[in-house]
Every structure is written in C-alpha cells, then in structure tokens.
C-alpha cells in the first residue's frame, strides 16, 4: 500500500468515524466528503470501494443498529426511536428497518429479547448488527462460506 493510499484510508476513516459518532445528525455526502478532504464523487467511489457500501447505506446501517438497541429497551415508541436516530420520515425508517432487519420495527420491539439480557453489550451489537444488505439476501461469499462449512462439517 502506497503512502497516498494510506492517507486516503485515514481520510475515509475520519468520515466513517463521523458517521459513527454523529449518526443522529443530518449528514449528507458533501459533509462527509469534506471530512475526508475529497470531492463528493471521489469520496463516494472510494468509500464504496473500501467499505463495500455507499456512505448513505453505511449511515442507515448505523441508524438501524442504534434503533434496534433502543427498541429492545422497550421504553420508546417506534416514532420516538425514528427521530432519535436521525430519521425524519417514519415511512422511510420503517421500510429501511424492515429491509435490513427482516421485520418491522413494531414487530422487533414487541418480540422478546430476554435471551440477550445476559450477553455483554459488545457481543449483542455484533449479533444484532444489520449487515448492510437486505435481510435474507446472501452474497456469493456467504454461499461459498456455507458450502465450505458444510464440507468441513460432513468431513468431505
């Protein structure tokens, strides 16, 4: 990796860290590109090439991840959670949540989460983190891993 590539990676991490910290704020690509010291088009291309998803998809994944944690607590309505994570449209929030989590926010909130009560928070985050792609959608890498795991488990 060249020194320029390392510098670009550091700038991209700065923008990604901004998303992680300020997910509830209105963030647009121009703001994130400024944080990364890049033009908007270059930033979008580099972000996707580096992290495998667009800046907007990454932002929404972080918002849905936080929304899942708030919904598990059960003391906020879906609308309150929507606003708390920085979404302004309940319909768009619900559609994105359903796409990534595989169930509506209301169904997720109503479902019992007692099995996670004794699990450390850092593990819960990993277990419940949205993948950034629609629920149930496998990538070719997932299919290869499943075939490989099956072969090992069967001893073939």
mmCIF file of C-alpha atoms in Angstrom:
data_model
loop_
_atom_site.group_PDB
_atom_site.id
_atom_site.type_symbol
_atom_site.label_atom_id
_atom_site.label_comp_id
_atom_site.label_asym_id
_atom_site.label_seq_id
_atom_site.Cartn_x
_atom_site.Cartn_y
_atom_site.Cartn_z
ATOM 1 C CA UNK A 1 0.000 0.000 0.000
ATOM 2 C CA UNK A 2 1.407 3.367 -1.011
ATOM 3 C CA UNK A 3 1.620 6.371 1.271
ATOM 4 C CA UNK A 4 -1.137 8.060 -0.784
ATOM 5 C CA UNK A 5 -3.428 5.056 -0.316
ATOM 6 C CA UNK A 6 -2.727 5.085 3.417
ATOM 7 C CA UNK A 7 -3.533 8.804 3.571
ATOM 8 C CA UNK A 8 -6.800 8.224 1.658
ATOM 9 C CA UNK A 9 -7.705 5.412 4.036
ATOM 10 C CA UNK A 10 -7.085 7.690 7.027
ATOM 11 C CA UNK A 11 -9.341 10.336 5.471
ATOM 12 C CA UNK A 12 -12.053 7.769 4.762
ATOM 13 C CA UNK A 13 -11.847 6.541 8.359
ATOM 14 C CA UNK A 14 -12.320 10.120 9.538
ATOM 15 C CA UNK A 15 -15.581 10.307 7.568
ATOM 16 C CA UNK A 16 -16.690 6.866 8.756
ATOM 17 C CA UNK A 17 -15.951 7.850 12.351
ATOM 18 C CA UNK A 18 -18.044 10.995 11.825
ATOM 19 C CA UNK A 19 -20.956 8.793 10.750
ATOM 20 C CA UNK A 20 -20.457 6.524 13.763
ATOM 21 C CA UNK A 21 -20.406 9.486 16.170
ATOM 22 C CA UNK A 22 -22.979 11.773 14.570
ATOM 23 C CA UNK A 23 -25.439 9.274 13.019
ATOM 24 C CA UNK A 24 -28.397 11.159 14.545
ATOM 25 C CA UNK A 25 -27.402 14.426 12.863
ATOM 26 C CA UNK A 26 -28.414 15.259 9.314
ATOM 27 C CA UNK A 27 -25.380 14.098 7.334
ATOM 28 C CA UNK A 28 -25.006 14.358 3.588
ATOM 29 C CA UNK A 29 -22.290 13.189 1.231
ATOM 30 C CA UNK A 30 -20.901 16.718 0.868
ATOM 31 C CA UNK A 31 -20.358 16.971 4.645
ATOM 32 C CA UNK A 32 -18.726 13.549 4.774
ATOM 33 C CA UNK A 33 -16.553 14.308 1.736
ATOM 34 C CA UNK A 34 -15.343 17.499 3.410
ATOM 35 C CA UNK A 35 -14.379 15.467 6.489
ATOM 36 C CA UNK A 36 -12.420 13.132 4.203
ATOM 37 C CA UNK A 37 -10.835 16.043 2.304
ATOM 38 C CA UNK A 38 -12.174 14.709 -1.019
ATOM 39 C CA UNK A 39 -14.629 15.751 -3.693
ATOM 40 C CA UNK A 40 -18.088 14.231 -3.277
ATOM 41 C CA UNK A 41 -17.797 11.945 -6.306
ATOM 42 C CA UNK A 42 -14.310 10.727 -5.413
ATOM 43 C CA UNK A 43 -15.328 10.231 -1.789
ATOM 44 C CA UNK A 44 -18.396 8.183 -2.738
ATOM 45 C CA UNK A 45 -16.370 5.952 -5.069
ATOM 46 C CA UNK A 46 -13.547 5.472 -2.572
ATOM 47 C CA UNK A 47 -15.897 4.826 0.352
ATOM 48 C CA UNK A 48 -17.772 2.146 -1.560
ATOM 49 C CA UNK A 49 -14.568 0.541 -2.815
ATOM 50 C CA UNK A 50 -13.100 0.491 0.705
ATOM 51 C CA UNK A 51 -16.118 -0.434 2.835
ATOM 52 C CA UNK A 52 -18.318 -2.283 0.341
ATOM 53 C CA UNK A 53 -21.314 0.039 0.645
ATOM 54 C CA UNK A 54 -22.189 3.621 -0.102
ATOM 55 C CA UNK A 55 -21.837 6.296 2.576
ATOM 56 C CA UNK A 56 -25.637 6.563 2.785
ATOM 57 C CA UNK A 57 -26.037 2.787 3.202
ATOM 58 C CA UNK A 58 -23.406 2.816 5.953
ATOM 59 C CA UNK A 59 -25.168 5.706 7.702
ATOM 60 C CA UNK A 60 -28.521 3.954 7.539
ATOM 61 C CA UNK A 61 -26.993 0.705 8.809
ATOM 62 C CA UNK A 62 -25.623 2.566 11.834
ATOM 63 C CA UNK A 63 -29.007 4.237 12.393
ATOM 64 C CA UNK A 64 -30.855 0.916 12.207
ATOM 65 C CA UNK A 65 -28.279 -0.684 14.503
ATOM 66 C CA UNK A 66 -28.914 2.025 17.111
ATOM 67 C CA UNK A 67 -32.668 1.822 16.539
ATOM 68 C CA UNK A 68 -32.602 -1.902 17.291
ATOM 69 C CA UNK A 69 -30.872 -1.199 20.619
ATOM 70 C CA UNK A 70 -33.443 1.468 21.525
ATOM 71 C CA UNK A 71 -36.362 -0.764 20.500
ATOM 72 C CA UNK A 72 -35.013 -3.632 22.627
ATOM 73 C CA UNK A 73 -35.181 -1.353 25.679
ATOM 74 C CA UNK A 74 -38.913 -1.003 25.051
ATOM 75 C CA UNK A 75 -39.375 2.426 26.651
ATOM 76 C CA UNK A 76 -39.690 4.411 23.399
ATOM 77 C CA UNK A 77 -42.267 4.280 20.639
ATOM 78 C CA UNK A 78 -41.195 3.486 17.087
ATOM 79 C CA UNK A 79 -41.743 7.144 16.153
ATOM 80 C CA UNK A 80 -39.546 8.334 19.027
ATOM 81 C CA UNK A 81 -36.817 5.875 18.023
ATOM 82 C CA UNK A 82 -37.070 7.009 14.400
ATOM 83 C CA UNK A 83 -36.469 10.625 15.405
ATOM 84 C CA UNK A 84 -33.782 9.723 17.981
ATOM 85 C CA UNK A 85 -31.604 8.036 15.365
ATOM 86 C CA UNK A 86 -31.821 10.937 12.930
ATOM 87 C CA UNK A 87 -34.502 9.799 10.525
ATOM 88 C CA UNK A 88 -37.171 12.341 9.641
ATOM 89 C CA UNK A 89 -39.632 10.075 7.832
ATOM 90 C CA UNK A 90 -41.282 7.259 9.754
ATOM 91 C CA UNK A 91 -42.235 5.554 6.498
ATOM 92 C CA UNK A 92 -38.674 5.577 5.132
ATOM 93 C CA UNK A 93 -37.290 4.482 8.501
ATOM 94 C CA UNK A 94 -39.755 1.586 8.750
ATOM 95 C CA UNK A 95 -39.086 0.489 5.169
ATOM 96 C CA UNK A 96 -35.301 0.533 5.668
ATOM 97 C CA UNK A 97 -35.567 -1.171 9.068
ATOM 98 C CA UNK A 98 -37.735 -3.925 7.562
ATOM 99 C CA UNK A 99 -35.353 -4.337 4.645
ATOM 100 C CA UNK A 100 -32.278 -4.713 6.865
ATOM 101 C CA UNK A 101 -33.764 -6.456 9.915
ATOM 102 C CA UNK A 102 -36.286 -8.681 8.176
ATOM 103 C CA UNK A 103 -39.210 -7.478 10.306
ATOM 104 C CA UNK A 104 -40.989 -4.231 11.037
ATOM 105 C CA UNK A 105 -39.793 -2.007 13.875
ATOM 106 C CA UNK A 106 -43.072 -2.662 15.718
ATOM 107 C CA UNK A 107 -42.648 -6.436 15.436
ATOM 108 C CA UNK A 108 -38.993 -6.160 16.517
ATOM 109 C CA UNK A 109 -39.963 -4.061 19.550
ATOM 110 C CA UNK A 110 -42.777 -6.459 20.538
ATOM 111 C CA UNK A 111 -40.612 -9.562 20.232
ATOM 112 C CA UNK A 112 -38.932 -10.766 23.405
ATOM 113 C CA UNK A 113 -35.238 -10.024 23.707
ATOM 114 C CA UNK A 114 -34.669 -11.759 27.044
ATOM 115 C CA UNK A 115 -32.090 -14.096 25.519
ATOM 116 C CA UNK A 116 -29.805 -11.079 25.058
ATOM 117 C CA UNK A 117 -30.125 -9.851 28.656
ATOM 118 C CA UNK A 118 -27.152 -11.840 29.936
ATOM 119 C CA UNK A 119 -24.951 -11.241 26.887
ATOM 120 C CA UNK A 120 -22.329 -8.455 27.089
ATOM 121 C CA UNK A 121 -23.252 -5.348 25.115
ATOM 122 C CA UNK A 122 -20.328 -5.631 22.701
ATOM 123 C CA UNK A 123 -21.475 -9.135 21.727
ATOM 124 C CA UNK A 124 -25.122 -8.039 21.428
ATOM 125 C CA UNK A 125 -24.020 -5.321 18.984
ATOM 126 C CA UNK A 126 -22.276 -7.907 16.832
ATOM 127 C CA UNK A 127 -25.193 -10.344 16.994
ATOM 128 C CA UNK A 128 -27.830 -7.755 16.120
ATOM 129 C CA UNK A 129 -25.833 -5.545 13.730
ATOM 130 C CA UNK A 130 -27.562 -5.122 10.381
ATOM 131 C CA UNK A 131 -25.428 -6.496 7.577
ATOM 132 C CA UNK A 132 -25.965 -3.524 5.279
ATOM 133 C CA UNK A 133 -27.822 -5.689 2.794
ATOM 134 C CA UNK A 134 -31.431 -6.829 2.746
ATOM 135 C CA UNK A 135 -32.343 -9.477 5.298
ATOM 136 C CA UNK A 136 -32.186 -12.970 3.854
ATOM 137 C CA UNK A 137 -30.093 -11.878 0.869
ATOM 138 C CA UNK A 138 -26.916 -13.912 0.586
ATOM 139 C CA UNK A 139 -23.814 -12.811 -1.221
ATOM 140 C CA UNK A 140 -21.723 -15.170 -3.298
ATOM 141 C CA UNK A 141 -19.163 -15.111 -0.452
ATOM 142 C CA UNK A 142 -21.871 -16.220 2.018
ATOM 143 C CA UNK A 143 -22.812 -19.101 -0.292
ATOM 144 C CA UNK A 144 -19.160 -20.131 -0.676
ATOM 145 C CA UNK A 145 -18.652 -19.999 3.089
ATOM 146 C CA UNK A 146 -21.770 -22.099 3.648
ATOM 147 C CA UNK A 147 -20.592 -24.696 1.125
ATOM 148 C CA UNK A 148 -17.135 -24.719 2.702
ATOM 149 C CA UNK A 149 -18.549 -25.060 6.227
ATOM 150 C CA UNK A 150 -20.832 -27.856 5.090
ATOM 151 C CA UNK A 151 -17.954 -29.729 3.515
ATOM 152 C CA UNK A 152 -15.886 -29.471 6.683
ATOM 153 C CA UNK A 153 -18.814 -30.492 8.899
ATOM 154 C CA UNK A 154 -19.539 -33.510 6.706
ATOM 155 C CA UNK A 155 -15.902 -34.472 6.510
ATOM 156 C CA UNK A 156 -15.805 -34.316 2.707
#
